[in-house]
JSON list of C-alpha atoms in Angstrom, two decimals:
[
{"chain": "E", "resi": 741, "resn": "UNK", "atom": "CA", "xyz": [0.00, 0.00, 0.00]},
{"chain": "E", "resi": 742, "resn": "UNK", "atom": "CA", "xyz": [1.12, 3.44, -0.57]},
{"chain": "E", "resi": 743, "resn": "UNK", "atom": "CA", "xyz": [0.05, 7.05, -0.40]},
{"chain": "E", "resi": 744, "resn": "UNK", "atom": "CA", "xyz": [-2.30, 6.40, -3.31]},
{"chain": "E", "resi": 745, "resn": "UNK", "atom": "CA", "xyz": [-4.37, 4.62, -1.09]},
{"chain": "E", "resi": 746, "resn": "UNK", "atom": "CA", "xyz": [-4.62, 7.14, 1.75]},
{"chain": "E", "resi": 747, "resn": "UNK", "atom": "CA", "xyz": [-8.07, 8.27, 0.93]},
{"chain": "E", "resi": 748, "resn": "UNK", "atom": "CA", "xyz": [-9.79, 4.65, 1.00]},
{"chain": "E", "resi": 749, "resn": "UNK", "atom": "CA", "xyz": [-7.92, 4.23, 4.11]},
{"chain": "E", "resi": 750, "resn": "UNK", "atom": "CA", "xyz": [-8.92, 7.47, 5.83]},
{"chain": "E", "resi": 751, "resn": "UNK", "atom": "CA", "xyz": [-12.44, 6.91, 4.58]},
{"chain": "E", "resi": 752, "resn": "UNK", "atom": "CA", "xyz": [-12.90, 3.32, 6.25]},
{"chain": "E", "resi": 753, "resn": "UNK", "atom": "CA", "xyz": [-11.45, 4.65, 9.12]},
{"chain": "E", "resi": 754, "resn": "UNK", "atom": "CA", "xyz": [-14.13, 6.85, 9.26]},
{"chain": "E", "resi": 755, "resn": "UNK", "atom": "CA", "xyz": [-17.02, 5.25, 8.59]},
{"chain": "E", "resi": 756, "resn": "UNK", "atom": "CA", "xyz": [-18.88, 3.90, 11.73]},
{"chain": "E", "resi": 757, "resn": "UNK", "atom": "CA", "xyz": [-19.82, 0.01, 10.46]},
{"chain": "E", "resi": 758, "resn": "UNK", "atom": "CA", "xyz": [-16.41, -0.75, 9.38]},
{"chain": "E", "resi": 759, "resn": "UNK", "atom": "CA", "xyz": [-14.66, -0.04, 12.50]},
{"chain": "E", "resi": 760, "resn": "UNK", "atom": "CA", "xyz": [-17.76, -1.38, 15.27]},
{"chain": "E", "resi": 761, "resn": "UNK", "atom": "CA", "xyz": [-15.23, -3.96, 16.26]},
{"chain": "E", "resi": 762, "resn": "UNK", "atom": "CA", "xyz": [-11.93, -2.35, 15.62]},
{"chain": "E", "resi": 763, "resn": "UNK", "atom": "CA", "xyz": [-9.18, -0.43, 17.89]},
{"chain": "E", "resi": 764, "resn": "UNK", "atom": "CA", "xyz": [-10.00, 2.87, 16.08]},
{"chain": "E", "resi": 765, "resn": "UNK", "atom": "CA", "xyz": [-7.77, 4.73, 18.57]},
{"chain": "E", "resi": 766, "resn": "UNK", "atom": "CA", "xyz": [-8.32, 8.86, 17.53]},
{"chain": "E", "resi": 767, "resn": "UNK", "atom": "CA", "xyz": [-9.55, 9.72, 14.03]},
{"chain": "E", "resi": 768, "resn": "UNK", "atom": "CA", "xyz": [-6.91, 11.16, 11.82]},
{"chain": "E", "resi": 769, "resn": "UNK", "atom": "CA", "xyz": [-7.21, 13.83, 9.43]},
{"chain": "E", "resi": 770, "resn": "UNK", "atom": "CA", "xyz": [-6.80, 12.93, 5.45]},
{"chain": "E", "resi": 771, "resn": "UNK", "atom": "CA", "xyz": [-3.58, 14.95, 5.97]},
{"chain": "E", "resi": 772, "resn": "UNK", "atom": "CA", "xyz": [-2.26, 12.97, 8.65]},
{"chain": "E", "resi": 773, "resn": "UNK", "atom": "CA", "xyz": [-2.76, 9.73, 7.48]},
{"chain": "E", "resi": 774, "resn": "UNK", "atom": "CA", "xyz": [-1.21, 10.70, 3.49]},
{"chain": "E", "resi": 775, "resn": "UNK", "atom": "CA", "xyz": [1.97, 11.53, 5.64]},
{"chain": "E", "resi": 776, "resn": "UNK", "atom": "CA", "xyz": [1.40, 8.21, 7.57]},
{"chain": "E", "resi": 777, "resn": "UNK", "atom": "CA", "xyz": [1.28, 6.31, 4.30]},
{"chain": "E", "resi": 778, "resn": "UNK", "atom": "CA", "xyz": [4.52, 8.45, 2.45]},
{"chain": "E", "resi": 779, "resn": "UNK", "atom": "CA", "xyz": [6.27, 8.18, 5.24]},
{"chain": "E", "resi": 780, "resn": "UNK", "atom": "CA", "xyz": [5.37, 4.34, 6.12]},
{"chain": "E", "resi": 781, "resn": "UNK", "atom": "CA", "xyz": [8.88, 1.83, 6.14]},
{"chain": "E", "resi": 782, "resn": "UNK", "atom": "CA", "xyz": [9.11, -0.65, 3.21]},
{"chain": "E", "resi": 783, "resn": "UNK", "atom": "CA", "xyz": [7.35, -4.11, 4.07]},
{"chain": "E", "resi": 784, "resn": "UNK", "atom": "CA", "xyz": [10.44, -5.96, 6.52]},
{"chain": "E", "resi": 785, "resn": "UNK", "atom": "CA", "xyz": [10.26, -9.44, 8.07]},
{"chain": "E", "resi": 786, "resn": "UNK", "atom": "CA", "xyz": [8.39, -8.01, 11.48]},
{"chain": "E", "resi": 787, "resn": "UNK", "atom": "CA", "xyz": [5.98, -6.16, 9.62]},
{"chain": "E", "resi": 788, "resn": "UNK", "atom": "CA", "xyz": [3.90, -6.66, 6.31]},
{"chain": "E", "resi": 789, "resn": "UNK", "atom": "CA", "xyz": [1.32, -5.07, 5.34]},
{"chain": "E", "resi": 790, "resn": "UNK", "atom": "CA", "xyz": [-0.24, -5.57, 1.77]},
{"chain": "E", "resi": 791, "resn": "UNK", "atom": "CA", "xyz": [-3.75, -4.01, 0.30]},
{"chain": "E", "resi": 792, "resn": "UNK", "atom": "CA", "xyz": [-6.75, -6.87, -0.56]},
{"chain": "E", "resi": 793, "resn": "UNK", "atom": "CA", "xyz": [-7.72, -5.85, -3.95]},
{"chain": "E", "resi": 794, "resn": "UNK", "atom": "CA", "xyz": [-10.20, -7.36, -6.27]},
{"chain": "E", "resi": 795, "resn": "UNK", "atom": "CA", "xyz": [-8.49, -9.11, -8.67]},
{"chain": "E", "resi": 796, "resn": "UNK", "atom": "CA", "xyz": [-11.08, -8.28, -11.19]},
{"chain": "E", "resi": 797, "resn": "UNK", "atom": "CA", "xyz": [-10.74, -4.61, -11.36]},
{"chain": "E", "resi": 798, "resn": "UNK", "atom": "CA", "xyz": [-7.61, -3.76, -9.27]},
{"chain": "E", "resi": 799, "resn": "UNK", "atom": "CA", "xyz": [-10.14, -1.91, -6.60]},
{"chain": "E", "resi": 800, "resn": "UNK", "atom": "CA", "xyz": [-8.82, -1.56, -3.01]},
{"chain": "E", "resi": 801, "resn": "UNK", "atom": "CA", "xyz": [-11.07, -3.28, -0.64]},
{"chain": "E", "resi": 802, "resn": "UNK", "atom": "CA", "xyz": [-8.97, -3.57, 2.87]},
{"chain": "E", "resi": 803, "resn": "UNK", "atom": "CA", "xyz": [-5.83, -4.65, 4.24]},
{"chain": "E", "resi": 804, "resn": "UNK", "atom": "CA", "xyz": [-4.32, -7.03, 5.72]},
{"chain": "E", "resi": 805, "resn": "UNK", "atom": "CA", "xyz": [-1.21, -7.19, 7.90]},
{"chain": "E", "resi": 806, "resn": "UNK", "atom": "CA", "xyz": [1.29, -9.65, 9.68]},
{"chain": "E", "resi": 807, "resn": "UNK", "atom": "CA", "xyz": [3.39, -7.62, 12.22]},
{"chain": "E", "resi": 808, "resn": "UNK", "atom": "CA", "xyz": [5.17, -8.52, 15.24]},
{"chain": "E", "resi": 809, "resn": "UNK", "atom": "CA", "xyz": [6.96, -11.64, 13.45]},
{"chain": "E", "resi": 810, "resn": "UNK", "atom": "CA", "xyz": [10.19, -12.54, 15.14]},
{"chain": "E", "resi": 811, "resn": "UNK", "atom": "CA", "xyz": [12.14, -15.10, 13.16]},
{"chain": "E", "resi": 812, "resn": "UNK", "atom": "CA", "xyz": [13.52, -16.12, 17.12]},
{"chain": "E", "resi": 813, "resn": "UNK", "atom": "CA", "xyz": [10.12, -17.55, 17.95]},
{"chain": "E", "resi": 814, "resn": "UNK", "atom": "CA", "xyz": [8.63, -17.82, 14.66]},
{"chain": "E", "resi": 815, "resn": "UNK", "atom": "CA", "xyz": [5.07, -15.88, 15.79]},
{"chain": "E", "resi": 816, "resn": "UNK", "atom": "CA", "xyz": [3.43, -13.00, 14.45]},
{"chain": "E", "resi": 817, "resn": "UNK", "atom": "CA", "xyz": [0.67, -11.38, 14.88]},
{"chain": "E", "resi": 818, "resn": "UNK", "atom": "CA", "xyz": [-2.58, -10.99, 11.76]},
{"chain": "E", "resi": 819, "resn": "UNK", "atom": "CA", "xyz": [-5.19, -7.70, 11.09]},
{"chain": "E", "resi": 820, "resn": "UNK", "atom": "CA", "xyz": [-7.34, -7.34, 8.96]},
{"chain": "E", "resi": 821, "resn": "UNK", "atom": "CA", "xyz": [-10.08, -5.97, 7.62]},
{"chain": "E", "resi": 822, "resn": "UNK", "atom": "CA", "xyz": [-12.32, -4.92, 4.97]},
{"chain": "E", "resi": 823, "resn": "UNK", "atom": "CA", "xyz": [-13.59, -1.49, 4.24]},
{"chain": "E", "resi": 824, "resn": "UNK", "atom": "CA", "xyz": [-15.63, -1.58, 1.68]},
{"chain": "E", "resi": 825, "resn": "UNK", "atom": "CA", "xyz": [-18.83, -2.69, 2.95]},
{"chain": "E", "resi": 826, "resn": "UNK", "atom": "CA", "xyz": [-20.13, -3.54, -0.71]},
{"chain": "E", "resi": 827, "resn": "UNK", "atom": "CA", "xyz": [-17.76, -6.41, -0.82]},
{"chain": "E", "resi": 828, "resn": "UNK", "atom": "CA", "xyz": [-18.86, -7.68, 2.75]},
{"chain": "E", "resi": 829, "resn": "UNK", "atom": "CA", "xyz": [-19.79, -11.30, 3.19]},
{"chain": "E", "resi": 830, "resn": "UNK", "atom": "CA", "xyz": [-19.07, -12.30, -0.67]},
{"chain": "E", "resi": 831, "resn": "UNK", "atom": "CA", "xyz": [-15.99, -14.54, -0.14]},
{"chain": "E", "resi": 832, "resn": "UNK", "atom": "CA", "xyz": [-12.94, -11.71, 0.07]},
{"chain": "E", "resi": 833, "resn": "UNK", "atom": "CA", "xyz": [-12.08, -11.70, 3.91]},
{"chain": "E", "resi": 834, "resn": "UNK", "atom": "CA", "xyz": [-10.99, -15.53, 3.74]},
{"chain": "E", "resi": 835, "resn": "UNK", "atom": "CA", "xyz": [-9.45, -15.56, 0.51]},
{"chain": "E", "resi": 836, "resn": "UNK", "atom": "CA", "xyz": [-7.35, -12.80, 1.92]},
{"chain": "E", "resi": 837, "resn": "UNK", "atom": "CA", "xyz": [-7.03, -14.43, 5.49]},
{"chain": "E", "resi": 838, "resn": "UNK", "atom": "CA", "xyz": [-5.68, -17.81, 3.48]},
{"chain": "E", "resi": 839, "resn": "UNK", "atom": "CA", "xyz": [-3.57, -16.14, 1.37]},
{"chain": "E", "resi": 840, "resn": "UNK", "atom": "CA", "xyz": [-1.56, -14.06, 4.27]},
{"chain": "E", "resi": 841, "resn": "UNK", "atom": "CA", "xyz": [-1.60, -17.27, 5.99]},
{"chain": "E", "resi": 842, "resn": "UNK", "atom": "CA", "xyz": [-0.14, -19.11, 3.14]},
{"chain": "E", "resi": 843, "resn": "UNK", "atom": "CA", "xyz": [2.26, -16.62, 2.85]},
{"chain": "E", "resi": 844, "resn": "UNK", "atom": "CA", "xyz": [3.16, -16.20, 6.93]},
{"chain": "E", "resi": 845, "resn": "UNK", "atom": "CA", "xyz": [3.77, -19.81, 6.90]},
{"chain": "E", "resi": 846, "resn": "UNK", "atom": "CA", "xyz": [5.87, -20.72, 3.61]},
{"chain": "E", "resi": 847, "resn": "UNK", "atom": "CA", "xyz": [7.36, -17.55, 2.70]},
{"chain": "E", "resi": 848, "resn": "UNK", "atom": "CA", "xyz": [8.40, -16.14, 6.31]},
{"chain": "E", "resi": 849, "resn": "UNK", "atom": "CA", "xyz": [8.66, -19.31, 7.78]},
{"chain": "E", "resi": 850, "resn": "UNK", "atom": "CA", "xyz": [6.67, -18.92, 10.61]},
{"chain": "E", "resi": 851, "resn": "UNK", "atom": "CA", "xyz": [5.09, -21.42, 13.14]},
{"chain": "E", "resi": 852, "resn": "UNK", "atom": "CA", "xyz": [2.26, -19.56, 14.79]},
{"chain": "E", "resi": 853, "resn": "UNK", "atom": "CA", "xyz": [0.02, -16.45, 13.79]},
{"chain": "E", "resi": 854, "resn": "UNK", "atom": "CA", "xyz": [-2.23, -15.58, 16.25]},
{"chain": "E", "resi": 855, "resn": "UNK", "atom": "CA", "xyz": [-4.99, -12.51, 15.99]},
{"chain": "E", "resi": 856, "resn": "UNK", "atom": "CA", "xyz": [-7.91, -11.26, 18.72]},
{"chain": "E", "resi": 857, "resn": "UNK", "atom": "CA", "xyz": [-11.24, -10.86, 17.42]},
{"chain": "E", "resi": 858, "resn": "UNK", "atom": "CA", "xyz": [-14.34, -8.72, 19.96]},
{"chain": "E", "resi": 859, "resn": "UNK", "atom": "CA", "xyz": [-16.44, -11.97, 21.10]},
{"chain": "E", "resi": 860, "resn": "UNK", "atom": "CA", "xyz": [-19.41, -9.83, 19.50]},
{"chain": "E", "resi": 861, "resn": "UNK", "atom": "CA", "xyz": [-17.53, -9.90, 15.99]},
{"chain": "E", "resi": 862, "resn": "UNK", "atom": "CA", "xyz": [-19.92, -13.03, 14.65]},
{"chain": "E", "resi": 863, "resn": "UNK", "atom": "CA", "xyz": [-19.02, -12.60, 11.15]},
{"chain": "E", "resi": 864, "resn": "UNK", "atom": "CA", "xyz": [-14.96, -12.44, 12.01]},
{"chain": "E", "resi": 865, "resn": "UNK", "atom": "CA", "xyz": [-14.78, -14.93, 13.74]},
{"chain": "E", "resi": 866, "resn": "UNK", "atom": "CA", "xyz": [-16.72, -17.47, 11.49]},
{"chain": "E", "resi": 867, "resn": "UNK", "atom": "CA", "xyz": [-14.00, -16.04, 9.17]},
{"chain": "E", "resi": 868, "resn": "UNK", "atom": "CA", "xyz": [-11.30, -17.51, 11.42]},
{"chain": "E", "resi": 869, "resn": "UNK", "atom": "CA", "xyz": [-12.24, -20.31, 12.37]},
{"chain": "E", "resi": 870, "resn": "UNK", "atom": "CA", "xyz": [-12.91, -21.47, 8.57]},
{"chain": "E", "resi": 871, "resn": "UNK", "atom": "CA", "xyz": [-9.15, -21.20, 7.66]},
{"chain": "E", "resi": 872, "resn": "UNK", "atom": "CA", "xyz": [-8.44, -22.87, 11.12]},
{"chain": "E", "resi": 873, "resn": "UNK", "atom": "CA", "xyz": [-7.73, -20.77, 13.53]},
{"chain": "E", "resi": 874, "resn": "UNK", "atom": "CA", "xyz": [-8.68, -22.19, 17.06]},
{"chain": "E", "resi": 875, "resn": "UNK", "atom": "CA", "xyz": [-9.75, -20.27, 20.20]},
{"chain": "E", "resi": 876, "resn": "UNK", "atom": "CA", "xyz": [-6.91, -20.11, 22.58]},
{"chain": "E", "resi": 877, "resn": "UNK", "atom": "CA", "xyz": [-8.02, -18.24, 25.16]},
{"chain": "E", "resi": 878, "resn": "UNK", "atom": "CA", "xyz": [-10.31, -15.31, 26.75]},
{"chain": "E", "resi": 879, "resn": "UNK", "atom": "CA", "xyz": [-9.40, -11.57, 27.33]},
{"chain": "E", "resi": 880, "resn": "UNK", "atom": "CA", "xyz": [-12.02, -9.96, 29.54]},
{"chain": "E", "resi": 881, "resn": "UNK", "atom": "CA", "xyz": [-13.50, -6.18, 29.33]},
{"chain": "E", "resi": 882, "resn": "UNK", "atom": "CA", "xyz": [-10.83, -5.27, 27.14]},
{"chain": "E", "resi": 883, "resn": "UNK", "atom": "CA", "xyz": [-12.17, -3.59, 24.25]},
{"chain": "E", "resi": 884, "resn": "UNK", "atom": "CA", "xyz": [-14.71, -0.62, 24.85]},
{"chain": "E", "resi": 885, "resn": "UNK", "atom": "CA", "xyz": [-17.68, 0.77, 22.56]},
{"chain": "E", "resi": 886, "resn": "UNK", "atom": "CA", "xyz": [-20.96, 2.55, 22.85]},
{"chain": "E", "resi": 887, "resn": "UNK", "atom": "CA", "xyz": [-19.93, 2.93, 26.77]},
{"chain": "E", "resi": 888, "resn": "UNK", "atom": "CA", "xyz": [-20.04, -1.13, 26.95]},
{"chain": "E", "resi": 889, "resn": "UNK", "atom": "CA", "xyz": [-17.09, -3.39, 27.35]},
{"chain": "E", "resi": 890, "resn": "UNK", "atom": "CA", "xyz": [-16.12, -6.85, 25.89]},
{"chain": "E", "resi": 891, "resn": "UNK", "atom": "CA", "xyz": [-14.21, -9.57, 25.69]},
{"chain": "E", "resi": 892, "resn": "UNK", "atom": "CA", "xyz": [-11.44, -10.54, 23.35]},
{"chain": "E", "resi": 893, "resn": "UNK", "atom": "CA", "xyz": [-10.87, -14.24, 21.99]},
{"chain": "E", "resi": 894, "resn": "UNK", "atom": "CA", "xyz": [-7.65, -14.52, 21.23]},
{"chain": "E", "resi": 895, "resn": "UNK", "atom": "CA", "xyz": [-7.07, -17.35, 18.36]},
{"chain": "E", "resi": 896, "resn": "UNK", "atom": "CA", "xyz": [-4.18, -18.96, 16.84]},
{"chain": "E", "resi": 897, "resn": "UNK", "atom": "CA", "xyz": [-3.25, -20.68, 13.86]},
{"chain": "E", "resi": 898, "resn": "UNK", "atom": "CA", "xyz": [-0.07, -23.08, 13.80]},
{"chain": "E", "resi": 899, "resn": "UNK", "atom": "CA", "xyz": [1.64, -24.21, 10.97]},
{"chain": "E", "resi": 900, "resn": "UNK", "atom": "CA", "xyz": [0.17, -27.05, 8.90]},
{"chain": "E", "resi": 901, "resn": "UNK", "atom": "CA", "xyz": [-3.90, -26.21, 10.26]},
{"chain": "E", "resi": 902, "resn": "UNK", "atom": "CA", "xyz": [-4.50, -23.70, 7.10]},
{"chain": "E", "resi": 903, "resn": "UNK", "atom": "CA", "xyz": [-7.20, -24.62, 5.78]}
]
């Protein structure tokens, strides 16, 4: 991804649906985040992060990352998501969550990639669990929205379960 892409990525951030069950942290202004992007290190071993497209048309539908990766311990860490709702529930999210997979495991050689998902996050989490990632455990009251707080699941994924 690259400055290009700045204004889809401002835009999801933005927009209310896309983020219900994201860390949205403090909205950004378009300027802030085109200097984010510019300024953004080359892809390196610890941290990838690539733009889901539709092959079809070249249009920019989300991102995906793998980011804490330490070749020491062979773990990283996966986010994603998808931002434009149009392309919602048609197929996109797990082709994209095999395909970083795929690539976590034979191209960076990794063991494990884990990922948290809100316990309210139905659709994610279906997501997840289709390409094999397995509930590992429970964080409680840690992510906050509409004044409520929920849990976290944390899954994982080790080499050889992609499905």
């Amino acid at each position: 991804m690259g400055p290009s892409d700045a204004e889809a990525l401002w835009r999801w951030n933005h927009d209310p649906d896309v983020m219900r069950w994201m860390d949205d942290g403090y909205a950004q202004p378009l300027a802030q985040v085109e200097k984010w992007m510019a300024e953004r290190p080359r892809n390196t071993y610890g941290d990838v992060l690539f733009g889901i497209e539709v092959l079809a048309d070249a249009k920019l539908i989300g991102l995906v990352a793998l980011h804490d990766a330490e070749p020491e311990t062979g773990c990283a860490t996966l986010d994603i998501y998808l931002g434009e709702k149009d392309y919602w529930g048609r197929g996109y999210a797990t082709d994209a969550m095999r395909t970083i997979c795929r690539y976590g495991f034979e191209d960076m050689r990794l063991h494990k990639i884990t990922l948290t998902v809100v316990t309210e996050n139905h659709a994610a989490r279906r997501v997840y669990q289709k390409v094999g990632f397995v509930d590992e455990g429970r964080l409680r009251q840690v992510f906050r929205r509409d004044g409520k707080w929920y849990d976290q699941f944390t899954m994982g994924m080790l080499e050889g379960e992609l499905r």
